[in-house]
mmCIF file of C-alpha atoms and ligand atoms in Angstrom:
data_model
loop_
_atom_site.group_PDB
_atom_site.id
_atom_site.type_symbol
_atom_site.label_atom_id
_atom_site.label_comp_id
_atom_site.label_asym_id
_atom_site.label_seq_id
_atom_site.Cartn_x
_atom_site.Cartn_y
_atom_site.Cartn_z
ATOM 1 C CA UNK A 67 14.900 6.247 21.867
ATOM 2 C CA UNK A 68 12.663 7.715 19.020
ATOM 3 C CA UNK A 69 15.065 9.426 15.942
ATOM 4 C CA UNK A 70 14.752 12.924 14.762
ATOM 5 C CA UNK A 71 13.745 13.780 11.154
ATOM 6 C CA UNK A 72 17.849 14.824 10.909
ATOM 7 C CA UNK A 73 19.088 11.556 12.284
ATOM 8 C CA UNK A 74 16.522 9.706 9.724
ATOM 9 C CA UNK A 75 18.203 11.825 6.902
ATOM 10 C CA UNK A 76 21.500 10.888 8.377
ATOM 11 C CA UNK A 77 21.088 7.438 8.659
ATOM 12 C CA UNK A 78 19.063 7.351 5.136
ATOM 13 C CA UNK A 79 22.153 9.190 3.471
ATOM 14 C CA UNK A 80 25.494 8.072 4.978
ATOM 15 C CA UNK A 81 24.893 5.611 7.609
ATOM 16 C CA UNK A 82 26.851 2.146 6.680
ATOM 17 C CA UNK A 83 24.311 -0.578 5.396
ATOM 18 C CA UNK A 84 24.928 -3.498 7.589
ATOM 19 C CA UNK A 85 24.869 -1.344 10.723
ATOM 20 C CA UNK A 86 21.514 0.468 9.378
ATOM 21 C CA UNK A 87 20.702 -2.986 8.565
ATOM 22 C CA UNK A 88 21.244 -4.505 12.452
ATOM 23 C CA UNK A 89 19.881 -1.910 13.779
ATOM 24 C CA UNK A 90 16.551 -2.039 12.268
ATOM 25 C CA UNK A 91 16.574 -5.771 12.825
ATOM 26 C CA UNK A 92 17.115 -5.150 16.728
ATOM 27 C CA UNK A 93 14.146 -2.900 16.452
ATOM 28 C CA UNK A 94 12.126 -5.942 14.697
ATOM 29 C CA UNK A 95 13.200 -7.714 17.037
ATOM 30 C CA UNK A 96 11.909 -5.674 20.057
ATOM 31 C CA UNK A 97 8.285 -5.579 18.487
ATOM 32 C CA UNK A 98 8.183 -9.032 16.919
ATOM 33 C CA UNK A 99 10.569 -11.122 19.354
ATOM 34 C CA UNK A 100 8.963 -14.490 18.182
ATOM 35 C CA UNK A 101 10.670 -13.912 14.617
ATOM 36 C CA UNK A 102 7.322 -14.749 13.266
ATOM 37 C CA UNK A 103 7.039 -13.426 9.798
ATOM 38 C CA UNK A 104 3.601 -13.161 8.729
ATOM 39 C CA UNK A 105 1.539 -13.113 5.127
ATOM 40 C CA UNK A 106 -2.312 -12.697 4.212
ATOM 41 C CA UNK A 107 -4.141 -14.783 1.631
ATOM 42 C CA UNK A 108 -5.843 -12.352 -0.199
ATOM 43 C CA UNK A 109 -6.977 -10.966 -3.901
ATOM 44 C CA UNK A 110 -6.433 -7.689 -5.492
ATOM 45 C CA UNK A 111 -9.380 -6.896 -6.963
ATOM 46 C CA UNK A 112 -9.163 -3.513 -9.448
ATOM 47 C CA UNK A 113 -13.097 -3.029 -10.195
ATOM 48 C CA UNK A 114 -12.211 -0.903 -12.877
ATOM 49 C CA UNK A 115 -9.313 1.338 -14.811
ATOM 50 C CA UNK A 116 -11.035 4.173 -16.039
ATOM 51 C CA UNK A 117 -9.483 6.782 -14.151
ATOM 52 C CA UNK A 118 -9.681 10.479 -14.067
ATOM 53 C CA UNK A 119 -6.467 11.185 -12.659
ATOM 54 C CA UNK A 120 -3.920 10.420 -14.749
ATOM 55 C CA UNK A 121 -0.933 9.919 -13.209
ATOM 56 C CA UNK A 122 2.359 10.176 -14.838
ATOM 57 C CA UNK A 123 4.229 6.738 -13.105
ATOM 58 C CA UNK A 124 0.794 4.950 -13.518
ATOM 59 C CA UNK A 125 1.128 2.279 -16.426
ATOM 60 C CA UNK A 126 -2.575 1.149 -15.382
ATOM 61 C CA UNK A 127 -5.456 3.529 -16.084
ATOM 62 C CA UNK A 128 -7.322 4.006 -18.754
ATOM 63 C CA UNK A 129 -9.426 6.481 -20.325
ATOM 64 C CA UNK A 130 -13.387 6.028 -20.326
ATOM 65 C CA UNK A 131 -13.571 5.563 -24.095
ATOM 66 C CA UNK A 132 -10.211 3.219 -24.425
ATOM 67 C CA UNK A 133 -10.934 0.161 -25.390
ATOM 68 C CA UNK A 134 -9.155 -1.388 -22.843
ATOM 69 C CA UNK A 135 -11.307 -0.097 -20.139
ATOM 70 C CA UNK A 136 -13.195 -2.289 -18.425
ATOM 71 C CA UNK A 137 -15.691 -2.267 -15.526
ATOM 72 C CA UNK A 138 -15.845 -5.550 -13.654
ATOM 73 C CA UNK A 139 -19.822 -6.776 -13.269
ATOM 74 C CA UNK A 140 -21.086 -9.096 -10.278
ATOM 75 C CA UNK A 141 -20.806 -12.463 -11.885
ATOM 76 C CA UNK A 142 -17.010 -11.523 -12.567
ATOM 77 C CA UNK A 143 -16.515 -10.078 -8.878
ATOM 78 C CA UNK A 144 -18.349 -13.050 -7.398
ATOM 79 C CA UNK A 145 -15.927 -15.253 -9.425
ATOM 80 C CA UNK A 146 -12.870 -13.969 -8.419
ATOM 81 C CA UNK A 147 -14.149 -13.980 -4.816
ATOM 82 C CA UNK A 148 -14.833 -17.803 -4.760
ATOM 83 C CA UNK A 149 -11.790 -18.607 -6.070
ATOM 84 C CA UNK A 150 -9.862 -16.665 -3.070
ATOM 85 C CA UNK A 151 -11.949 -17.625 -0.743
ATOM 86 C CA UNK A 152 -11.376 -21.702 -2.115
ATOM 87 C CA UNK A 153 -7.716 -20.543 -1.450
ATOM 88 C CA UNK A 154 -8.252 -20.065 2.330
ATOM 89 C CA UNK A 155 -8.378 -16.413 1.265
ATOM 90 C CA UNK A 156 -9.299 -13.869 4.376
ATOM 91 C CA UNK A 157 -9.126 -10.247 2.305
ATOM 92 C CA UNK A 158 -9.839 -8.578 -0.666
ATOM 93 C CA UNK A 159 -8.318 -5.679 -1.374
ATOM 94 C CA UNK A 160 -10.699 -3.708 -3.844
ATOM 95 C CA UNK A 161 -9.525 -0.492 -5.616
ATOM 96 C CA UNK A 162 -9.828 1.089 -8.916
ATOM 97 C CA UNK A 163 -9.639 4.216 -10.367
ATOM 98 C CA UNK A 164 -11.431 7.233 -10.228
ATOM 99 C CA UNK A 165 -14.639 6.211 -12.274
ATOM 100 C CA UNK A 166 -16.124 9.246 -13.681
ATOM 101 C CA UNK A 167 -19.262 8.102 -14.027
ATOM 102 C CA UNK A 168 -19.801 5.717 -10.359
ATOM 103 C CA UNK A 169 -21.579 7.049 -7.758
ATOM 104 C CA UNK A 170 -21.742 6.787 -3.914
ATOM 105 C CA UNK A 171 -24.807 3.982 -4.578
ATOM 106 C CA UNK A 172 -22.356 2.290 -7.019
ATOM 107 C CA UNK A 173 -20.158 1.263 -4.347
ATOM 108 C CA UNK A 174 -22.581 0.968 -1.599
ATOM 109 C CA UNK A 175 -24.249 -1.533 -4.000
ATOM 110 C CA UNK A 176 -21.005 -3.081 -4.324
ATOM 111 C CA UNK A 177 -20.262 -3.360 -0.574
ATOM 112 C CA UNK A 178 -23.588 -5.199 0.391
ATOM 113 C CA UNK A 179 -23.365 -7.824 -2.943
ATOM 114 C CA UNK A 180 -20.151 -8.517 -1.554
ATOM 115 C CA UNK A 181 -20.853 -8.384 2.332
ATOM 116 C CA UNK A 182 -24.395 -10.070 1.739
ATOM 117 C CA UNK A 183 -22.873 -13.329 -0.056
ATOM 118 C CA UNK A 184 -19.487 -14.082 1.758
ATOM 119 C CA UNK A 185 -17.484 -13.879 4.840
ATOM 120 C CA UNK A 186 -14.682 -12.082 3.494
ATOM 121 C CA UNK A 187 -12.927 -8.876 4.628
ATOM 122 C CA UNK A 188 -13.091 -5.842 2.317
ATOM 123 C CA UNK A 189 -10.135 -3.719 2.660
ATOM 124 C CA UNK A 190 -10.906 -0.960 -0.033
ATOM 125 C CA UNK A 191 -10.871 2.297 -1.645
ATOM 126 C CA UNK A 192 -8.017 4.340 -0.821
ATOM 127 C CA UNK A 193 -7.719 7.782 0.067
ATOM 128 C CA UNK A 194 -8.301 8.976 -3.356
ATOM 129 C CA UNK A 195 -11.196 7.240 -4.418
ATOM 130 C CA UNK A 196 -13.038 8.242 -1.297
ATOM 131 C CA UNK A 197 -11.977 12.119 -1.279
ATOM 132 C CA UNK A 198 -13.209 11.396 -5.294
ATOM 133 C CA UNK A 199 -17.200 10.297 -4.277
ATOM 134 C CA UNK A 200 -16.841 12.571 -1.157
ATOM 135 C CA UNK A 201 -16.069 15.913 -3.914
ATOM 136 C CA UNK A 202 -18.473 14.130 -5.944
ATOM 137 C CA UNK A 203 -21.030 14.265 -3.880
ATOM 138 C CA UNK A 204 -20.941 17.259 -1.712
ATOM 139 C CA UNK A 205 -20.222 15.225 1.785
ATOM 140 C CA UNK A 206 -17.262 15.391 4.126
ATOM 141 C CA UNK A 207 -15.103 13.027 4.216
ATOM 142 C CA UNK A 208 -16.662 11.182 7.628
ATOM 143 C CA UNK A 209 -20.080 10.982 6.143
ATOM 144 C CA UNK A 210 -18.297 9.250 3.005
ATOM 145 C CA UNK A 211 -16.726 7.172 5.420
ATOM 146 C CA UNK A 212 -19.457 6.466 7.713
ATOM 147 C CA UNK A 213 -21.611 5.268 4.222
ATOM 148 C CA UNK A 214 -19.325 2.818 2.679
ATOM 149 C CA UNK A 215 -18.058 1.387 6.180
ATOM 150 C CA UNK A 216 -22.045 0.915 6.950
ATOM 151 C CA UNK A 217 -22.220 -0.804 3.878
ATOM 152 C CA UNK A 218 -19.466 -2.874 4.542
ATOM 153 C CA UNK A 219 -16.147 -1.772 4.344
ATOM 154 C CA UNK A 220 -14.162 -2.881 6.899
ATOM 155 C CA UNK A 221 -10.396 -1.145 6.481
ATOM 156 C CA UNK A 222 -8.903 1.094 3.929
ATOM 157 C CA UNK A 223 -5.450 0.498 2.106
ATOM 158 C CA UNK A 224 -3.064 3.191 1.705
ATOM 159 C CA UNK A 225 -2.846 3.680 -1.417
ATOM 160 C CA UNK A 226 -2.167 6.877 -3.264
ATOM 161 C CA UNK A 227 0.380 8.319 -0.857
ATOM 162 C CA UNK A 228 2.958 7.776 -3.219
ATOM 163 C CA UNK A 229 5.108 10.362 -1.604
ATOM 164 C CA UNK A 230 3.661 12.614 1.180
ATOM 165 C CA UNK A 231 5.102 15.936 -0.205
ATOM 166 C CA UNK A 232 3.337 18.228 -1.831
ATOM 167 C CA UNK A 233 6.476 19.052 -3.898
ATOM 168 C CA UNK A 234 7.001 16.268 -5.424
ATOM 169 C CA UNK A 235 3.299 15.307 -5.575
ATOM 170 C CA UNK A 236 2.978 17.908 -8.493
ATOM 171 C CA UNK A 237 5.464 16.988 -10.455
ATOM 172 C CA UNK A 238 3.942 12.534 -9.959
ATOM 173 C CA UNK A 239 0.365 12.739 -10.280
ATOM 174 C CA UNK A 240 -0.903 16.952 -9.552
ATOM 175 C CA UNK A 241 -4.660 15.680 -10.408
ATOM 176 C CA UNK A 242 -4.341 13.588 -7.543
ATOM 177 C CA UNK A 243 -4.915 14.820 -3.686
ATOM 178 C CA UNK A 244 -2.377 16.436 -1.550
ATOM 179 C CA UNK A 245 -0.886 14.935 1.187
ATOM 180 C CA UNK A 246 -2.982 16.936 3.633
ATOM 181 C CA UNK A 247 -6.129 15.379 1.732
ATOM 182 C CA UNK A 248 -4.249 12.210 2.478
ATOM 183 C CA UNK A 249 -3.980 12.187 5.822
ATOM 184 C CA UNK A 250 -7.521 13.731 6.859
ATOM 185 C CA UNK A 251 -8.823 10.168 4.864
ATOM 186 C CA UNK A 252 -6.617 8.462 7.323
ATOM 187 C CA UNK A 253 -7.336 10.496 10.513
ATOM 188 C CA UNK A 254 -10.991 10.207 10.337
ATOM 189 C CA UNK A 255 -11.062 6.402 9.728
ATOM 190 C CA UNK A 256 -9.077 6.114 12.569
ATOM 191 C CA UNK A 257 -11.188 7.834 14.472
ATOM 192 C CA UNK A 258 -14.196 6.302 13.565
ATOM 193 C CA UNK A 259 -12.198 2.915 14.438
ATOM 194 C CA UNK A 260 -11.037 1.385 11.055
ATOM 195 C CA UNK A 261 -7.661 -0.037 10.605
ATOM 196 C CA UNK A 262 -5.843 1.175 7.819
ATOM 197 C CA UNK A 263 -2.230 0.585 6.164
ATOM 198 C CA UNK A 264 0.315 3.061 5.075
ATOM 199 C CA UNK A 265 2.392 2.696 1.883
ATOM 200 C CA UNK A 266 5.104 4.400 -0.076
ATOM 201 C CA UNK A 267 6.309 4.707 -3.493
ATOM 202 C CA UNK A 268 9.700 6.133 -3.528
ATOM 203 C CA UNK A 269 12.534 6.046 -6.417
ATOM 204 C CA UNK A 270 10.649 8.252 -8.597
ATOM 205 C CA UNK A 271 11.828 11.634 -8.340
ATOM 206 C CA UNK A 272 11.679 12.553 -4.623
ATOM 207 C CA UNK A 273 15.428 13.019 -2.860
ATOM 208 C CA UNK A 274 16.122 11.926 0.869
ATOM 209 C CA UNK A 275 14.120 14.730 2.780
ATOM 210 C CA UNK A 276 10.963 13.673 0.961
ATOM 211 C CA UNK A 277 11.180 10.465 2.122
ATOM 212 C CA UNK A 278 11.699 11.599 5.637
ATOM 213 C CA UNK A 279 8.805 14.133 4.971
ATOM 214 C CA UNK A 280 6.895 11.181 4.186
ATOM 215 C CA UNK A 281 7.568 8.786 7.409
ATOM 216 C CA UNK A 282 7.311 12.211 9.815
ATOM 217 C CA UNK A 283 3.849 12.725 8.688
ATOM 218 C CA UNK A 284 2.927 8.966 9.363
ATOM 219 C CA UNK A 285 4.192 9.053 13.164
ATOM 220 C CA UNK A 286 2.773 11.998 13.916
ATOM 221 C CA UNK A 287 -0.666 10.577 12.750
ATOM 222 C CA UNK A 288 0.356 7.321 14.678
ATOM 223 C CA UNK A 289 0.826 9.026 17.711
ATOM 224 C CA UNK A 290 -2.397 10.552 17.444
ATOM 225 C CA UNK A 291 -4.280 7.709 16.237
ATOM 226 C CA UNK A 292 -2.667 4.995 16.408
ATOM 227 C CA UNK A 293 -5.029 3.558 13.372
ATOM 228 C CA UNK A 294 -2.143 2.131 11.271
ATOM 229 C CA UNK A 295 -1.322 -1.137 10.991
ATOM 230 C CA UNK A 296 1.360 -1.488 8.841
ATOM 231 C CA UNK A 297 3.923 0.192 6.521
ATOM 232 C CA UNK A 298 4.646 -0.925 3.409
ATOM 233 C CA UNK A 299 7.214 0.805 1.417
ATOM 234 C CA UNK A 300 7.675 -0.250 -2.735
ATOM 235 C CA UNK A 301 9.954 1.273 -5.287
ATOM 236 C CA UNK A 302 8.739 3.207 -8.307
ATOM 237 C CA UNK A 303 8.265 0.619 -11.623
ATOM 238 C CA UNK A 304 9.009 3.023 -14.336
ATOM 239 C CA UNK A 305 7.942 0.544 -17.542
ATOM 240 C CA UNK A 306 4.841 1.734 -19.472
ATOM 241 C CA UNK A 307 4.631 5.220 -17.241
ATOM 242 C CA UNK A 308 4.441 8.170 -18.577
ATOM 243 C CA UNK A 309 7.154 9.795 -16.586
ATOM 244 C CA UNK A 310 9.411 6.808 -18.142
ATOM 245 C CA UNK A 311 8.673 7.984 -21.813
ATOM 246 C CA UNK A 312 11.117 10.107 -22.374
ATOM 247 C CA UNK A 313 9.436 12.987 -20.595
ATOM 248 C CA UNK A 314 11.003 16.083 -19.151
ATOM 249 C CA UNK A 315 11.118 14.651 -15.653
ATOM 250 C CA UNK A 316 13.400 11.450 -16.632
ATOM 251 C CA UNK A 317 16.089 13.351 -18.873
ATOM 252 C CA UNK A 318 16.323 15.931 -15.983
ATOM 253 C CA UNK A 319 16.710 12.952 -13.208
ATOM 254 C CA UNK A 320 17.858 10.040 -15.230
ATOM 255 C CA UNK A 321 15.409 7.835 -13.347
ATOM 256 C CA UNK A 322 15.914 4.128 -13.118
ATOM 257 C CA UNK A 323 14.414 2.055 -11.215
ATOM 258 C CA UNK A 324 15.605 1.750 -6.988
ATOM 259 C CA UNK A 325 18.763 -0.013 -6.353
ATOM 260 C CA UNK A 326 18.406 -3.449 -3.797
ATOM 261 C CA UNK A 327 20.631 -1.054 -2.160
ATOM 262 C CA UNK A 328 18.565 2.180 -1.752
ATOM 263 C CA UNK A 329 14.973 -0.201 -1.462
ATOM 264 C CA UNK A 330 17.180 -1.834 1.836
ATOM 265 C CA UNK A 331 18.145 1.920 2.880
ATOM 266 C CA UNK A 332 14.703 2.700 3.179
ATOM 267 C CA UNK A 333 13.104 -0.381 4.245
ATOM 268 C CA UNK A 334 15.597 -0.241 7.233
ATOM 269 C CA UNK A 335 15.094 3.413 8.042
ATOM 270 C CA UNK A 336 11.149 2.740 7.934
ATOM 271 C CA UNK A 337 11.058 0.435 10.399
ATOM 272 C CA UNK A 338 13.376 2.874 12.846
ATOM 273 C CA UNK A 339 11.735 5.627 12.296
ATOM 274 C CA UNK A 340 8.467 4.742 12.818
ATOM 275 C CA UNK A 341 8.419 3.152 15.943
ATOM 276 C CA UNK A 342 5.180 3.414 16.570
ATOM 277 C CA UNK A 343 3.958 1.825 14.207
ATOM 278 C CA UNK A 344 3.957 -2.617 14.553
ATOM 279 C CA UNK A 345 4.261 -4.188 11.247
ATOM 280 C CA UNK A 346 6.515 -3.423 7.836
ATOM 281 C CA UNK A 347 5.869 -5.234 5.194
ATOM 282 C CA UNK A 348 8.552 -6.747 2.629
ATOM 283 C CA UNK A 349 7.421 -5.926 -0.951
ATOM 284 C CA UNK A 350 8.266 -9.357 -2.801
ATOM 285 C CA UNK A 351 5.802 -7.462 -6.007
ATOM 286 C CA UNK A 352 8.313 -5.121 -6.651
ATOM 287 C CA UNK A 353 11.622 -6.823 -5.435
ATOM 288 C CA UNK A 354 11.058 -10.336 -5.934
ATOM 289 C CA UNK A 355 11.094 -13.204 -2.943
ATOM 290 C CA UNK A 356 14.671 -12.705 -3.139
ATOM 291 C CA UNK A 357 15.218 -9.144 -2.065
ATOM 292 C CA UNK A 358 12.088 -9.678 0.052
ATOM 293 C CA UNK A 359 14.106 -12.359 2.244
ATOM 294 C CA UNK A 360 16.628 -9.934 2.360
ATOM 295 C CA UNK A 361 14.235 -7.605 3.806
ATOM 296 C CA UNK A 362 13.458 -9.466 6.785
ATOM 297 C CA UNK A 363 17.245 -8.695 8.280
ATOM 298 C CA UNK A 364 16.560 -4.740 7.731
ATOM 299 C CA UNK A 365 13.201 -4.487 9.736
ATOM 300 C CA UNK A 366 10.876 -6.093 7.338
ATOM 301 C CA UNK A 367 8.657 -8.824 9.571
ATOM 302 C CA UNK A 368 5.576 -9.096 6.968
ATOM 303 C CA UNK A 369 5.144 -10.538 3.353
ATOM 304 C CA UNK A 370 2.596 -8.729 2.530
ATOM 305 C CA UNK A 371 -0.170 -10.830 0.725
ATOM 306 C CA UNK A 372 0.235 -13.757 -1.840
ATOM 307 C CA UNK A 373 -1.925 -11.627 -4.247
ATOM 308 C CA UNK A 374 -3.779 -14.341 -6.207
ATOM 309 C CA UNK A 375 -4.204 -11.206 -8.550
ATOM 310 C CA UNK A 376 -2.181 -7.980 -8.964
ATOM 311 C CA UNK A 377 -2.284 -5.419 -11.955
ATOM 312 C CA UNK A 378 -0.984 -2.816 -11.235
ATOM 313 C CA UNK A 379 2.608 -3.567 -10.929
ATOM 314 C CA UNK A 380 2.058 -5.662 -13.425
ATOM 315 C CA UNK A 381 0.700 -3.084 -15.543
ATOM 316 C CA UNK A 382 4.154 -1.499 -15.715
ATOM 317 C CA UNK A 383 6.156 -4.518 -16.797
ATOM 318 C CA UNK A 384 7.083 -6.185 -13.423
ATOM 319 C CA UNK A 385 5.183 -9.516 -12.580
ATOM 320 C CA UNK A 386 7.113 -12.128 -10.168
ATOM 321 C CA UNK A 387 4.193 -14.664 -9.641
ATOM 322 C CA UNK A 388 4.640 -16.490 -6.116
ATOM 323 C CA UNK A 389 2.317 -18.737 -4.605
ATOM 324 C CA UNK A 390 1.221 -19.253 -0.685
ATOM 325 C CA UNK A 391 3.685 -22.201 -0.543
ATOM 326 C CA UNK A 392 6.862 -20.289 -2.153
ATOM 327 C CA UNK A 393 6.242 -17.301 0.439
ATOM 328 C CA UNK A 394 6.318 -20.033 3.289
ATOM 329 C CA UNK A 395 9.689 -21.668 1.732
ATOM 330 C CA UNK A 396 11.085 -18.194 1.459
ATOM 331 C CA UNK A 397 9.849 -17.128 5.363
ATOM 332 C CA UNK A 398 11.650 -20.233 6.577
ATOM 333 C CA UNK A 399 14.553 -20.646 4.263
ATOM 334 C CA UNK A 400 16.062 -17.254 5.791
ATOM 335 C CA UNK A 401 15.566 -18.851 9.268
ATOM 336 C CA UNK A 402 11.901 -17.313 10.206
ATOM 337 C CA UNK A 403 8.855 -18.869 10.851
ATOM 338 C CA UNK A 404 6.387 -18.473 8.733
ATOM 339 C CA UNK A 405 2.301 -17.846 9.308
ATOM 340 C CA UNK A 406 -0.633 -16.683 7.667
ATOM 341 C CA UNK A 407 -2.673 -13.920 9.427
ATOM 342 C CA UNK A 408 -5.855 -11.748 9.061
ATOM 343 C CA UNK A 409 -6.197 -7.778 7.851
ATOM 344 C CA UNK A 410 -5.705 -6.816 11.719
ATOM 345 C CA UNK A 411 -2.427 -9.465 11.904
ATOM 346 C CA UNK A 412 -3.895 -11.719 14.111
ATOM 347 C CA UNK A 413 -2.444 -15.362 13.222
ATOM 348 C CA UNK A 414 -4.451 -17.885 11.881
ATOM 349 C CA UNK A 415 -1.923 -20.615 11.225
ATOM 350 C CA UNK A 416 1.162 -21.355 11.842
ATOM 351 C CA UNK A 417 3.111 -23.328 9.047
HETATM 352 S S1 SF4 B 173 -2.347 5.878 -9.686
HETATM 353 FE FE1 SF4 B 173 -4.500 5.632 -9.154
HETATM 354 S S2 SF4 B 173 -5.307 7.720 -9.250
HETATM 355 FE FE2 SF4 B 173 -3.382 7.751 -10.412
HETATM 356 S S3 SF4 B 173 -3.979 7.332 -12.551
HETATM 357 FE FE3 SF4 B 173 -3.429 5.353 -11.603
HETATM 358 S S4 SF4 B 173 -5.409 4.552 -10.947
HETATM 359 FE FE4 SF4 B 173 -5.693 6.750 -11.240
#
């Protein structure tokens, strides 16, 4: 039977950790009763850092006139492309920041180079960088949609939720959409059938009941859309942040980095929660294969992607490099079976 936001806060809070942990490996079970564990083989591609936004736990923007910023051009896009797809690579996810100076044709242009050239799924732009060109240029946020999926986008990651309260929201990152904002990018991809993911970044400064905040307002837009394929939950990486320099925020909260403990807590509570929603992913980027085989006994029955390229965790100090063959050792060494599937989770092989 489905839990109520005070039972998640109860269980989140006080509940015993092997209990929380069998219970949300029963629930696994009950959607995944193969004990398949599943991974994509895909690339993170950032097309550029220069962002407007300027968030205070992001170690990875840039200004426009730093001279680390960087746009990526064609030849460098259609390089990094090969190689993933050589790699039996199904996926690229593409985000960046919020480009002051790209317009709507920029990524439209984008889209068809990429669409035009390869058979590759683009899973791209999340919620803020398509509320950014939709403000940018005057449309709603379906027309923006209905552009870049013509184009050739086929599903949107969910990046940017960070946490789904406005309170804490303001304190994180207050250039950057509210939740609300969040959601209506979500809802109306749904509804104009494209599959997107859900993530969260907690063990910043949010307590308990923003993290319950957060997973309420994902089932309720499950139930209504039912557009979400996954959950993937990752813990804060304070190095190189702002909010980690010494700022106001970290003396007053004293933040360090989530506990194996609390990232189990709410990997486990995720997948009870939100029972409607099929897959939750493992985050082996932020906790290591380790933790991540852990995670598959407290509701975790996804890997995630190899990432052939991540920077943005790895902007912020954390980089565990893994590759397709040490996420299948992993899968199976905790008594799984392991298989690589597409954007939508449909398997492709079974290893
Ligand atoms: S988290 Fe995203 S929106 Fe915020 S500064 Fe970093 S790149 Fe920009």
């Amino acid at each position: 039977m489905r839990i109520t936001r005070k039972e998640g806060l109860e269980l989140l809070k006080n509940s015993d950790l092997l209990e929380l942990g069998r219970r949300a490996d029963d629930e696994r079970k009950r959607l995944h009763p193969g004990s398949i564990v599943t991974f994509v083989v895909d690339r993170n591609i950032n097309y550029t850092n220069v962002c407007i936004n300027r968030c205070r736990f992001c170690a990875f923007y840039r200004d426009a006139d730093s001279p680390d910023a960087y746009l990526l051009s064609r030849n460098e896009l259609a390089e990094k492309i090969e190689e993933t797809l050589e790699q039996g690579g199904t996926q690229i996810l593409l985000q960046g920041g919020l480009h002051p100076d790209l317009d709507i044709g920029f990524y439209v242009g984008l889209l068809r180079f990429i669409k035009g050239r390869y058979r590759i799924n683009v899973h791209g732009f999340s919620p803020p960088e398509i509320s950014y060109l939709a403000f940018r240029h005057d449309l709603t946020i379906r027309e923006t949609l209905e552009i870049l999926k013509e184009a050739g986008l086929d599903s949107i990651p969910g990046g940017g939720a960070e946490i789904l309260s406005d309170r804490v929201r303001e304190i994180l990152s207050p250039k950057k959409i509210k939740t609300g904002a969040w959601l209506k990018v979500m809802e109306e991809a749904h509804l104009l059938g494209m599959r997107t993911t859900a993530t969260m970044m907690f063990g910043s400064v949010e307590g308990p009941e923003d993290i319950i905040e957060h997973l309420d307002h994902i089932r309720r837009l499950q139930d209504k859309t039912g557009g979400f394929t996954a959950f993937i939950p990752w813990s804060f990486q304070p190095g190189n942040t702002e909010i980690s320099a010494g700022s106001r925020e970290q003396r007053a909260k004293n933040i360090t980095p989530a506990t194996a403990v609390e990232y189990l807590r709410v990997l486990a509570v995720s997948r009870i929660y939100l029972d409607n929603v099929r897959n939750i992913q493992a985050s082996w980027v932020t906790q290591g294969l380790k933790m991540a085989q852990v995670g598959l006994r407290f509701g975790a029955n996804d890997f995630g992607s190899t990432m052939i390229e991540e920077n943005v965790v790895a902007a912020a100090g954390v980089s565990y490099r893994v590759t397709k063959q040490d996420i299948i050792t992993a899968v199976k060494s905790a008594g799984f079976r392991a298989a690589q599937r597409d954007t939508h989770y449909h398997i492709l092989r079974e290893f």
